[in-house]
mmCIF file of N, CA and C in Angstrom:
data_model
loop_
_atom_site.group_PDB
_atom_site.id
_atom_site.type_symbol
_atom_site.label_atom_id
_atom_site.label_comp_id
_atom_site.label_asym_id
_atom_site.label_seq_id
_atom_site.Cartn_x
_atom_site.Cartn_y
_atom_site.Cartn_z
ATOM 1 N N MET A 145 94.970 54.401 -181.227
ATOM 2 C CA MET A 145 95.820 55.324 -180.659
ATOM 3 C C MET A 145 95.127 56.155 -179.580
ATOM 4 N N SER A 146 95.302 55.727 -178.241
ATOM 5 C CA SER A 146 94.217 56.674 -177.326
ATOM 6 C C SER A 146 95.118 58.422 -177.021
ATOM 7 N N ALA A 147 93.862 59.256 -176.281
ATOM 8 C CA ALA A 147 94.357 60.488 -175.662
ATOM 9 C C ALA A 147 94.918 60.190 -174.631
ATOM 10 N N GLN A 148 95.828 60.767 -174.667
ATOM 11 C CA GLN A 148 96.762 60.973 -173.465
ATOM 12 C C GLN A 148 96.318 62.419 -172.195
ATOM 13 N N LEU A 149 95.830 62.810 -171.328
ATOM 14 C CA LEU A 149 94.996 63.903 -170.675
ATOM 15 C C LEU A 149 96.105 64.623 -169.572
ATOM 16 N N ILE A 150 96.231 66.106 -170.563
ATOM 17 C CA ILE A 150 97.911 66.484 -170.085
ATOM 18 C C ILE A 150 96.643 67.318 -168.901
ATOM 19 N N GLN A 151 95.925 68.007 -169.005
ATOM 20 C CA GLN A 151 95.140 68.906 -167.547
ATOM 21 C C GLN A 151 93.774 68.905 -168.099
ATOM 22 N N ASP A 152 93.029 68.373 -167.171
ATOM 23 C CA ASP A 152 91.383 67.810 -166.693
ATOM 24 C C ASP A 152 90.718 68.919 -166.962
ATOM 25 N N TRP A 153 89.125 68.740 -167.476
ATOM 26 C CA TRP A 153 88.782 70.006 -167.376
ATOM 27 C C TRP A 153 88.488 70.837 -165.895
ATOM 28 N N THR A 154 88.300 72.378 -166.617
ATOM 29 C CA THR A 154 89.211 73.288 -165.925
ATOM 30 C C THR A 154 87.921 74.707 -166.066
ATOM 31 N N GLU A 155 86.881 74.893 -165.489
ATOM 32 C CA GLU A 155 86.229 76.073 -165.481
ATOM 33 C C GLU A 155 87.335 77.342 -165.272
ATOM 34 N N SER A 156 86.632 78.617 -166.369
ATOM 35 C CA SER A 156 87.268 79.442 -166.776
ATOM 36 C C SER A 156 85.957 80.492 -166.524
ATOM 37 N N GLN A 157 86.219 81.799 -166.209
ATOM 38 C CA GLN A 157 85.523 82.882 -166.863
ATOM 39 C C GLN A 157 86.327 83.955 -167.534
ATOM 40 N N VAL A 158 86.658 83.921 -168.949
ATOM 41 C CA VAL A 158 86.785 84.619 -169.939
ATOM 42 C C VAL A 158 86.741 86.080 -170.058
ATOM 43 N N LEU A 159 86.911 87.293 -170.191
ATOM 44 C CA LEU A 159 86.633 88.284 -169.941
ATOM 45 C C LEU A 159 86.970 88.425 -171.821
ATOM 46 N N LEU A 160 85.145 89.077 -172.583
ATOM 47 C CA LEU A 160 85.739 89.431 -173.685
ATOM 48 C C LEU A 160 85.419 90.594 -174.033
ATOM 49 N N LYS A 161 84.726 91.316 -175.023
ATOM 50 C CA LYS A 161 85.198 92.809 -175.392
ATOM 51 C C LYS A 161 84.055 93.817 -173.984
ATOM 52 N N PHE A 162 84.154 94.847 -173.889
ATOM 53 C CA PHE A 162 83.160 95.707 -173.218
ATOM 54 C C PHE A 162 82.986 94.960 -171.974
ATOM 55 N N GLY A 163 83.559 94.151 -171.228
ATOM 56 C CA GLY A 163 83.123 93.943 -169.599
ATOM 57 C C GLY A 163 82.871 93.085 -169.454
ATOM 58 N N THR A 164 82.515 92.355 -171.008
ATOM 59 C CA THR A 164 81.504 91.043 -170.524
ATOM 60 C C THR A 164 82.432 89.379 -170.577
ATOM 61 N N HIS A 165 81.511 88.485 -170.367
ATOM 62 C CA HIS A 165 82.370 87.073 -170.019
ATOM 63 C C HIS A 165 81.655 86.125 -170.703
ATOM 64 N N LYS A 166 82.425 85.032 -170.439
ATOM 65 C CA LYS A 166 82.219 84.033 -171.289
ATOM 66 C C LYS A 166 82.352 82.701 -169.723
ATOM 67 N N GLU A 167 81.521 82.176 -169.200
ATOM 68 C CA GLU A 167 81.982 80.603 -169.204
ATOM 69 C C GLU A 167 82.126 78.997 -169.458
ATOM 70 N N VAL A 168 83.152 78.939 -170.124
ATOM 71 C CA VAL A 168 83.961 78.139 -170.174
ATOM 72 C C VAL A 168 84.481 77.022 -169.260
ATOM 73 N N LYS A 169 84.394 75.854 -169.847
ATOM 74 C CA LYS A 169 85.613 74.523 -169.747
ATOM 75 C C LYS A 169 86.096 73.966 -170.331
ATOM 76 N N TYR A 170 87.864 73.695 -170.540
ATOM 77 C CA TYR A 170 88.538 73.473 -171.404
ATOM 78 C C TYR A 170 89.043 72.314 -170.593
ATOM 79 N N LYS A 171 90.258 71.351 -171.900
ATOM 80 C CA LYS A 171 90.743 70.639 -171.129
ATOM 81 C C LYS A 171 91.703 70.272 -172.048
ATOM 82 N N VAL A 172 93.006 70.373 -171.815
ATOM 83 C CA VAL A 172 94.564 69.651 -172.829
ATOM 84 C C VAL A 172 94.608 68.374 -173.518
ATOM 85 N N TYR A 173 94.586 68.006 -173.694
ATOM 86 C CA TYR A 173 95.666 66.562 -174.208
ATOM 87 C C TYR A 173 96.089 66.090 -175.273
ATOM 88 N N LYS A 174 97.338 64.544 -175.359
ATOM 89 C CA LYS A 174 97.866 64.741 -176.782
ATOM 90 C C LYS A 174 97.277 63.403 -177.048
ATOM 91 N N HIS A 175 97.202 63.827 -178.580
ATOM 92 C CA HIS A 175 96.626 62.637 -179.264
ATOM 93 C C HIS A 175 97.910 62.105 -180.494
ATOM 94 N N GLY A 176 98.922 61.052 -180.370
ATOM 95 C CA GLY A 176 99.874 61.006 -180.804
ATOM 96 C C GLY A 176 100.908 61.425 -180.866
ATOM 97 N N GLU A 177 101.558 63.005 -181.658
ATOM 98 C CA GLU A 177 102.871 63.256 -181.249
ATOM 99 C C GLU A 177 101.450 65.126 -181.658
ATOM 100 N N LYS A 178 100.225 65.210 -181.522
ATOM 101 C CA LYS A 178 99.801 66.595 -181.133
ATOM 102 C C LYS A 178 99.112 66.778 -180.203
ATOM 103 N N HIS A 179 98.888 68.391 -179.597
ATOM 104 C CA HIS A 179 98.435 68.716 -178.314
ATOM 105 C C HIS A 179 97.356 69.195 -178.845
ATOM 106 N N PHE A 180 96.585 69.324 -178.088
ATOM 107 C CA PHE A 180 94.742 69.404 -178.802
ATOM 108 C C PHE A 180 94.378 70.483 -177.601
ATOM 109 N N GLN A 181 93.469 71.962 -177.333
ATOM 110 C CA GLN A 181 92.682 72.208 -176.471
ATOM 111 C C GLN A 181 91.127 72.320 -176.360
ATOM 112 N N GLU A 182 90.523 71.487 -175.446
ATOM 113 C CA GLU A 182 89.012 71.159 -176.457
ATOM 114 C C GLU A 182 88.440 72.298 -175.817
ATOM 115 N N ILE A 183 87.465 73.523 -176.267
ATOM 116 C CA ILE A 183 86.997 73.935 -175.169
ATOM 117 C C ILE A 183 85.233 73.732 -175.440
ATOM 118 N N ARG A 184 84.462 73.875 -174.405
ATOM 119 C CA ARG A 184 83.085 73.639 -174.160
ATOM 120 C C ARG A 184 82.702 75.006 -173.044
ATOM 121 N N ASP A 185 80.977 75.153 -173.593
ATOM 122 C CA ASP A 185 80.405 75.555 -172.652
ATOM 123 C C ASP A 185 80.064 74.057 -171.405
ATOM 124 N N LEU A 186 79.902 75.651 -169.970
ATOM 125 C CA LEU A 186 79.108 75.112 -169.406
ATOM 126 C C LEU A 186 78.589 73.618 -169.638
ATOM 127 N N ASP A 187 77.504 73.894 -169.970
ATOM 128 C CA ASP A 187 76.371 72.496 -170.386
ATOM 129 C C ASP A 187 77.177 71.433 -170.850
ATOM 130 N N ASP A 188 78.631 71.739 -171.761
ATOM 131 C CA ASP A 188 79.256 70.381 -171.694
ATOM 132 C C ASP A 188 78.522 70.567 -173.541
ATOM 133 N N ALA A 189 78.039 71.815 -174.164
ATOM 134 C CA ALA A 189 78.027 71.712 -176.047
ATOM 135 C C ALA A 189 79.399 72.299 -175.966
ATOM 136 N N PRO A 190 80.154 71.528 -177.029
ATOM 137 C CA PRO A 190 81.752 71.820 -177.351
ATOM 138 C C PRO A 190 81.168 73.107 -178.019
ATOM 139 N N ILE A 191 82.267 73.992 -178.340
ATOM 140 C CA ILE A 191 82.897 75.265 -178.691
ATOM 141 C C ILE A 191 83.975 75.063 -179.816
ATOM 142 N N HIS A 192 85.112 74.908 -179.330
ATOM 143 C CA HIS A 192 85.755 74.330 -180.135
ATOM 144 C C HIS A 192 86.769 73.519 -179.807
ATOM 145 N N THR A 193 87.666 73.075 -180.409
ATOM 146 C CA THR A 193 88.909 71.955 -180.780
ATOM 147 C C THR A 193 90.123 72.734 -181.330
ATOM 148 N N LEU A 194 91.275 73.378 -180.637
ATOM 149 C CA LEU A 194 92.250 73.606 -181.327
ATOM 150 C C LEU A 194 93.638 73.050 -180.904
ATOM 151 N N GLU A 195 93.817 72.906 -182.272
ATOM 152 C CA GLU A 195 95.339 72.430 -182.258
ATOM 153 C C GLU A 195 96.858 73.060 -181.376
ATOM 154 N N LEU A 196 97.555 72.817 -180.520
ATOM 155 C CA LEU A 196 98.690 73.884 -179.546
ATOM 156 C C LEU A 196 99.568 73.645 -180.199
ATOM 157 N N PRO A 197 99.978 74.735 -180.615
ATOM 158 C CA PRO A 197 101.407 75.168 -181.628
ATOM 159 C C PRO A 197 102.247 74.047 -180.745
ATOM 160 N N PRO A 198 103.892 73.575 -181.280
ATOM 161 C CA PRO A 198 104.361 73.103 -180.380
ATOM 162 C C PRO A 198 105.359 74.337 -178.953
ATOM 163 N N GLY A 199 105.635 74.896 -179.124
ATOM 164 C CA GLY A 199 106.100 75.900 -178.042
ATOM 165 C C GLY A 199 105.274 76.417 -176.859
ATOM 166 N N LEU A 200 103.293 75.600 -177.370
ATOM 167 C CA LEU A 200 102.694 76.091 -176.509
ATOM 168 C C LEU A 200 102.509 74.840 -175.424
ATOM 169 N N ALA A 201 102.715 73.279 -176.262
ATOM 170 C CA ALA A 201 101.980 71.987 -175.814
ATOM 171 C C ALA A 201 102.157 72.227 -174.064
ATOM 172 N N MET A 202 103.040 72.625 -173.673
ATOM 173 C CA MET A 202 103.276 72.317 -171.846
ATOM 174 C C MET A 202 103.280 73.298 -171.072
ATOM 175 N N GLU A 203 102.736 74.748 -171.182
ATOM 176 C CA GLU A 203 102.865 75.809 -170.645
ATOM 177 C C GLU A 203 101.252 76.226 -170.528
ATOM 178 N N ALA A 204 100.858 75.880 -169.236
ATOM 179 C CA ALA A 204 99.511 76.384 -168.453
ATOM 180 C C ALA A 204 99.150 77.635 -168.641
ATOM 181 N N ASN A 205 99.789 78.434 -168.378
ATOM 182 C CA ASN A 205 99.758 80.130 -168.309
ATOM 183 C C ASN A 205 99.055 79.995 -169.537
ATOM 184 N N SER A 206 99.580 79.680 -171.084
ATOM 185 C CA SER A 206 99.347 79.684 -172.282
ATOM 186 C C SER A 206 98.107 79.399 -172.863
ATOM 187 N N TYR A 207 97.370 78.094 -171.909
ATOM 188 C CA TYR A 207 96.536 78.088 -171.500
ATOM 189 C C TYR A 207 95.089 78.521 -172.463
ATOM 190 N N GLU A 208 95.118 79.703 -171.228
ATOM 191 C CA GLU A 208 94.135 80.748 -170.687
ATOM 192 C C GLU A 208 94.108 81.621 -171.210
ATOM 193 N N VAL A 209 95.094 82.066 -172.186
ATOM 194 C CA VAL A 209 95.524 82.932 -173.289
ATOM 195 C C VAL A 209 94.973 82.810 -174.710
ATOM 196 N N LEU A 210 95.194 81.048 -175.042
ATOM 197 C CA LEU A 210 94.248 80.562 -176.106
ATOM 198 C C LEU A 210 92.949 80.616 -176.300
ATOM 199 N N LEU A 211 92.794 81.033 -174.864
ATOM 200 C CA LEU A 211 91.492 80.039 -174.808
ATOM 201 C C LEU A 211 90.383 81.805 -175.016
ATOM 202 N N ARG A 212 90.684 82.499 -174.695
ATOM 203 C CA ARG A 212 90.353 84.138 -175.034
ATOM 204 C C ARG A 212 91.026 84.512 -176.438
ATOM 205 N N TYR A 213 91.445 83.582 -176.710
ATOM 206 C CA TYR A 213 91.570 83.965 -178.658
ATOM 207 C C TYR A 213 90.497 83.251 -178.927
ATOM 208 N N VAL A 214 90.262 82.176 -179.009
ATOM 209 C CA VAL A 214 89.554 81.302 -179.731
ATOM 210 C C VAL A 214 88.388 82.303 -179.185
ATOM 211 N N LEU A 215 87.721 82.308 -178.187
ATOM 212 C CA LEU A 215 86.709 82.865 -177.647
ATOM 213 C C LEU A 215 86.092 84.172 -178.679
ATOM 214 N N LEU A 216 87.090 85.013 -178.759
ATOM 215 C CA LEU A 216 87.438 86.276 -178.776
ATOM 216 C C LEU A 216 86.859 85.729 -180.819
ATOM 217 N N ASP A 217 88.331 85.589 -181.647
ATOM 218 C CA ASP A 217 88.712 85.654 -182.836
ATOM 219 C C ASP A 217 87.836 84.207 -183.371
ATOM 220 N N VAL A 218 87.399 83.216 -183.076
ATOM 221 C CA VAL A 218 87.480 82.253 -183.855
ATOM 222 C C VAL A 218 86.097 81.748 -183.618
ATOM 223 N N VAL A 219 86.098 81.796 -182.600
ATOM 224 C CA VAL A 219 84.100 81.616 -182.699
ATOM 225 C C VAL A 219 83.185 82.494 -182.662
ATOM 226 N N GLN A 220 83.572 84.348 -182.083
ATOM 227 C CA GLN A 220 82.615 85.481 -182.492
ATOM 228 C C GLN A 220 83.714 86.359 -183.529
ATOM 229 N N PRO A 221 82.672 86.019 -184.267
ATOM 230 C CA PRO A 221 83.199 86.550 -186.051
ATOM 231 C C PRO A 221 83.458 88.005 -185.839
ATOM 232 N N ARG A 222 84.145 89.030 -186.616
ATOM 233 C CA ARG A 222 84.211 90.087 -186.190
ATOM 234 C C ARG A 222 83.995 91.215 -187.732
#
């Protein structure tokens, strides 16, 4: 089964804590019945792949919110 692209690679500058930021790129795709957001550094190094909750699967505005959440709470431990 192949993946269906929903949003191609999009570059984003994500505001982190205390005015710092991180530049990343992400894409959104569907594999089977599940939707995923894959996040990478601009140099193409993998950061994280997140399975999207069903209610956010097609909301493009939600992708940026989830991107910040992943970078703050999943990638950078507290």
